[in-house]
Tab-separated table of C-alpha atoms and ligand atoms in Angstrom:
chain	number	residue	atom	x	y	z
A	17	MET	CA	14.296	-1.330	-9.991
A	18	GLU	CA	12.486	0.559	-7.195
A	19	GLN	CA	9.886	-1.255	-5.111
A	20	THR	CA	7.137	-0.107	-2.742
A	21	TYR	CA	4.911	-1.724	-0.153
A	22	ILE	CA	1.194	-1.238	-0.822
A	23	MET	CA	-1.475	-2.551	1.536
A	24	ILE	CA	-5.237	-2.596	0.990
A	25	LYS	CA	-6.613	-2.032	4.478
A	26	PRO	CA	-9.561	-4.008	5.964
A	27	ASP	CA	-12.157	-1.504	4.703
A	28	GLY	CA	-10.839	-1.809	1.151
A	29	VAL	CA	-11.090	-5.605	1.327
A	30	GLN	CA	-14.569	-5.566	2.906
A	31	ARG	CA	-15.836	-3.076	0.330
A	32	GLY	CA	-14.698	-5.153	-2.627
A	33	LEU	CA	-12.074	-2.677	-3.877
A	34	VAL	CA	-9.186	-5.151	-4.244
A	35	GLY	CA	-9.620	-5.746	-7.974
A	36	ASP	CA	-9.985	-2.068	-8.850
A	37	ILE	CA	-6.930	-1.093	-6.800
A	38	ILE	CA	-4.756	-3.816	-8.320
A	39	SER	CA	-5.926	-2.769	-11.794
A	40	ARG	CA	-4.848	0.831	-11.241
A	41	PHE	CA	-1.276	-0.190	-10.412
A	42	GLU	CA	-1.200	-2.816	-13.147
A	43	GLN	CA	-2.593	-0.522	-15.833
A	44	LYS	CA	-0.081	2.187	-14.909
A	45	GLY	CA	2.673	-0.255	-15.866
A	46	PHE	CA	3.947	-1.326	-12.458
A	47	TYR	CA	4.883	-4.958	-11.839
A	48	LEU	CA	3.323	-7.037	-9.055
A	49	LYS	CA	6.131	-8.820	-7.217
A	50	GLY	CA	4.351	-9.867	-4.006
A	51	LEU	CA	0.689	-10.481	-3.113
A	52	LYS	CA	-1.118	-12.103	-0.202
A	53	ILE	CA	-4.260	-11.713	1.888
A	54	ILE	CA	-3.574	-11.974	5.602
A	55	THR	CA	-5.054	-11.223	8.996
A	56	VAL	CA	-2.665	-8.982	10.850
A	57	ASP	CA	-1.747	-9.591	14.464
A	58	ARG	CA	-1.463	-6.676	16.867
A	59	ALA	CA	2.338	-6.923	17.145
A	60	LEU	CA	2.796	-6.583	13.373
A	61	ALA	CA	0.345	-3.655	13.138
A	62	GLU	CA	2.115	-1.885	16.018
A	63	LYS	CA	5.508	-2.486	14.419
A	64	HIS	CA	4.319	-1.184	11.048
A	65	TYR	CA	2.972	2.020	12.618
A	66	ALA	CA	5.683	2.317	15.338
A	67	ASP	CA	6.560	5.873	14.219
A	68	LEU	CA	2.999	6.931	15.150
A	69	SER	CA	2.910	5.238	18.580
A	70	ALA	CA	2.756	8.572	20.431
A	71	LYS	CA	-0.213	9.858	18.406
A	72	PRO	CA	-3.656	9.977	20.032
A	73	PHE	CA	-5.158	7.995	17.141
A	74	PHE	CA	-2.569	5.162	17.387
A	75	ASN	CA	-4.769	2.641	19.246
A	76	GLY	CA	-7.686	3.248	16.895
A	77	LEU	CA	-5.359	2.859	13.916
A	78	VAL	CA	-4.045	-0.482	15.192
A	79	GLU	CA	-7.607	-1.733	15.939
A	80	TYR	CA	-8.603	-0.757	12.378
A	81	ILE	CA	-5.688	-2.575	10.749
A	82	ILE	CA	-6.327	-5.794	12.723
A	83	SER	CA	-10.134	-5.638	12.252
A	84	GLY	CA	-10.141	-7.838	9.131
A	85	PRO	CA	-7.871	-9.198	6.448
A	86	VAL	CA	-5.574	-6.905	4.471
A	87	VAL	CA	-4.058	-7.421	1.042
A	88	ALA	CA	-0.286	-6.950	1.196
A	89	MET	CA	1.549	-6.224	-2.043
A	90	VAL	CA	4.933	-5.326	-3.432
A	91	TRP	CA	4.884	-3.258	-6.633
A	92	GLU	CA	7.932	-2.477	-8.734
A	93	GLY	CA	8.767	0.197	-11.291
A	94	LYS	CA	10.504	3.493	-11.991
A	95	ASN	CA	9.630	6.010	-9.209
A	96	VAL	CA	6.992	3.605	-7.883
A	97	VAL	CA	7.189	5.018	-4.320
A	98	VAL	CA	6.305	8.617	-5.277
A	99	THR	CA	3.983	7.665	-8.133
A	100	GLY	CA	2.266	5.074	-5.951
A	101	ARG	CA	1.520	7.782	-3.373
A	102	LYS	CA	0.059	9.936	-6.172
A	103	ILE	CA	-2.183	7.064	-7.303
A	104	ILE	CA	-3.296	6.622	-3.662
A	105	GLY	CA	-3.921	10.324	-2.954
A	106	ALA	CA	-3.563	12.494	0.160
A	107	THR	CA	-3.707	10.803	3.594
A	108	ASN	CA	-6.955	12.558	4.492
A	109	PRO	CA	-9.585	11.670	1.865
A	110	ALA	CA	-11.075	15.140	2.390
A	111	ASP	CA	-7.947	16.427	0.596
A	112	SER	CA	-7.506	13.580	-1.922
A	113	ALA	CA	-8.066	14.558	-5.541
A	114	PRO	CA	-10.778	12.798	-7.543
A	115	GLY	CA	-9.128	10.127	-9.650
A	116	THR	CA	-6.949	8.965	-6.779
A	117	ILE	CA	-7.895	5.843	-4.821
A	118	ARG	CA	-8.698	7.742	-1.624
A	119	GLY	CA	-10.312	10.568	-3.594
A	120	ASP	CA	-12.622	8.106	-5.317
A	121	PHE	CA	-13.332	5.633	-2.518
A	122	ALA	CA	-12.865	7.190	0.940
A	123	ILE	CA	-14.323	9.860	3.228
A	124	ASP	CA	-12.727	9.548	6.695
A	125	ILE	CA	-8.983	9.569	7.460
A	126	GLY	CA	-9.499	6.580	9.755
A	127	ARG	CA	-10.974	4.560	6.854
A	128	ASN	CA	-8.656	5.585	4.036
A	129	VAL	CA	-8.600	2.188	2.295
A	130	ILE	CA	-4.927	1.827	1.427
A	131	HIS	CA	-1.351	2.321	2.592
A	132	GLY	CA	1.702	3.127	0.485
A	133	SER	CA	5.326	3.501	1.613
A	134	ASP	CA	6.390	7.134	1.925
A	135	SER	CA	10.056	6.720	0.905
A	136	VAL	CA	12.411	4.209	-0.673
A	137	GLU	CA	13.920	3.548	2.759
A	138	SER	CA	10.475	2.967	4.358
A	139	ALA	CA	9.583	0.684	1.450
A	140	ARG	CA	12.688	-1.418	2.042
A	141	LYS	CA	11.863	-1.805	5.754
A	142	GLU	CA	8.144	-2.461	5.138
A	143	ILE	CA	8.801	-5.095	2.451
A	144	ALA	CA	11.178	-6.870	4.854
A	145	LEU	CA	8.546	-6.648	7.617
A	146	TRP	CA	5.557	-7.848	5.571
A	147	PHE	CA	7.309	-10.250	3.194
A	148	PRO	CA	10.003	-11.992	5.288
A	149	GLU	CA	9.544	-14.991	2.964
A	150	GLY	CA	10.655	-12.845	0.019
A	151	THR	CA	8.889	-11.850	-3.191
A	152	VAL	CA	8.684	-13.248	-6.718
A	153	ASN	CA	11.357	-12.269	-9.216
A	154	TRP	CA	9.764	-12.346	-12.681
A	155	GLN	CA	10.278	-10.256	-15.806
A	156	CYS	CA	7.294	-8.695	-17.562
A	157	SER	CA	7.283	-9.377	-21.306
A	158	SER	CA	5.641	-5.962	-21.893
A	159	HIS	CA	8.688	-4.184	-20.430
A	160	PRO	CA	9.873	-2.637	-23.765
A	161	TRP	CA	6.312	-1.373	-24.364
A	162	ILE	CA	6.302	0.475	-21.041
A	163	TYR	CA	9.885	1.800	-20.865
A	164	GLU	CA	11.858	3.542	-23.666
B	206	DGT	P1	-0.376	5.337	5.332
B	206	DGT	O1	-0.089	5.160	3.878
B	206	DGT	O2	-1.596	4.613	5.818
B	206	DGT	O3	0.848	5.108	6.188
B	206	DGT	O4	-0.759	6.856	5.477
B	206	DGT	P2	0.162	8.092	5.218
B	206	DGT	O5	1.597	7.720	5.060
B	206	DGT	O6	-0.472	8.839	4.098
B	206	DGT	O7	-0.021	8.886	6.579
B	206	DGT	P3	0.702	8.690	7.979
B	206	DGT	O8	1.832	7.700	7.918
B	206	DGT	O9	0.969	10.045	8.518
B	206	DGT	O10	-0.475	8.065	8.834
B	206	DGT	C1	-0.718	6.680	8.816
B	206	DGT	C2	-2.190	6.455	8.994
B	206	DGT	O11	-2.602	6.973	10.253
B	206	DGT	C3	-3.076	7.166	7.974
B	206	DGT	O12	-3.279	6.407	6.819
B	206	DGT	C4	-4.350	7.338	8.737
B	206	DGT	C5	-3.909	7.484	10.163
B	206	DGT	N1	-3.880	8.894	10.559
B	206	DGT	C6	-2.950	9.835	10.271
B	206	DGT	N2	-3.265	11.013	10.802
B	206	DGT	C7	-4.443	10.800	11.446
B	206	DGT	C8	-5.304	11.628	12.209
B	206	DGT	O13	-5.058	12.825	12.406
B	206	DGT	N3	-6.437	11.033	12.718
B	206	DGT	C9	-6.736	9.716	12.522
B	206	DGT	N4	-7.848	9.208	13.045
B	206	DGT	N5	-5.940	8.913	11.812
B	206	DGT	C10	-4.830	9.455	11.289
């Protein structure tokens, strides 16, 4: 089944939003297959955001991601990449709908609380980057109550 990489950024951890964010994915019916809290070194942050290295906000973005621990997660489920992005909301919290994570918890684009992979291919690369040790393969006993 499809997987995505979700990361609660340092502001989300500092503000005590970890439990709420995990609950939203869990209650939707997605399965948690990887979870860890880590401090991120500069090289990993720069690799994760390599596509944005030419942007004027790149250095600030890297400083933000390494400014405190992040919670790195792998979530699994049908269409979890696209649906995960819907749960997260638009990149700029000014445009994020109420009811989304960024819509409910964030104001500035540079403090937007959470990251979610933007495609299945990005998810595959990001999971390999953030979970080189692999993830946990378990089956949820509620599966037939979530999927027809
Ligand atoms: P994500 O999930 O954090 O990768 O964010 P996306 O995929 O919604 O947006 P993306 O990949 O274009 O940008 C990655 C992060 O870079 C975004 O979460 C916040 C930051 N960022 C993007 N555009 C701007 C900007 O115009 N100004 C500032 N300060 N930060 C930006």
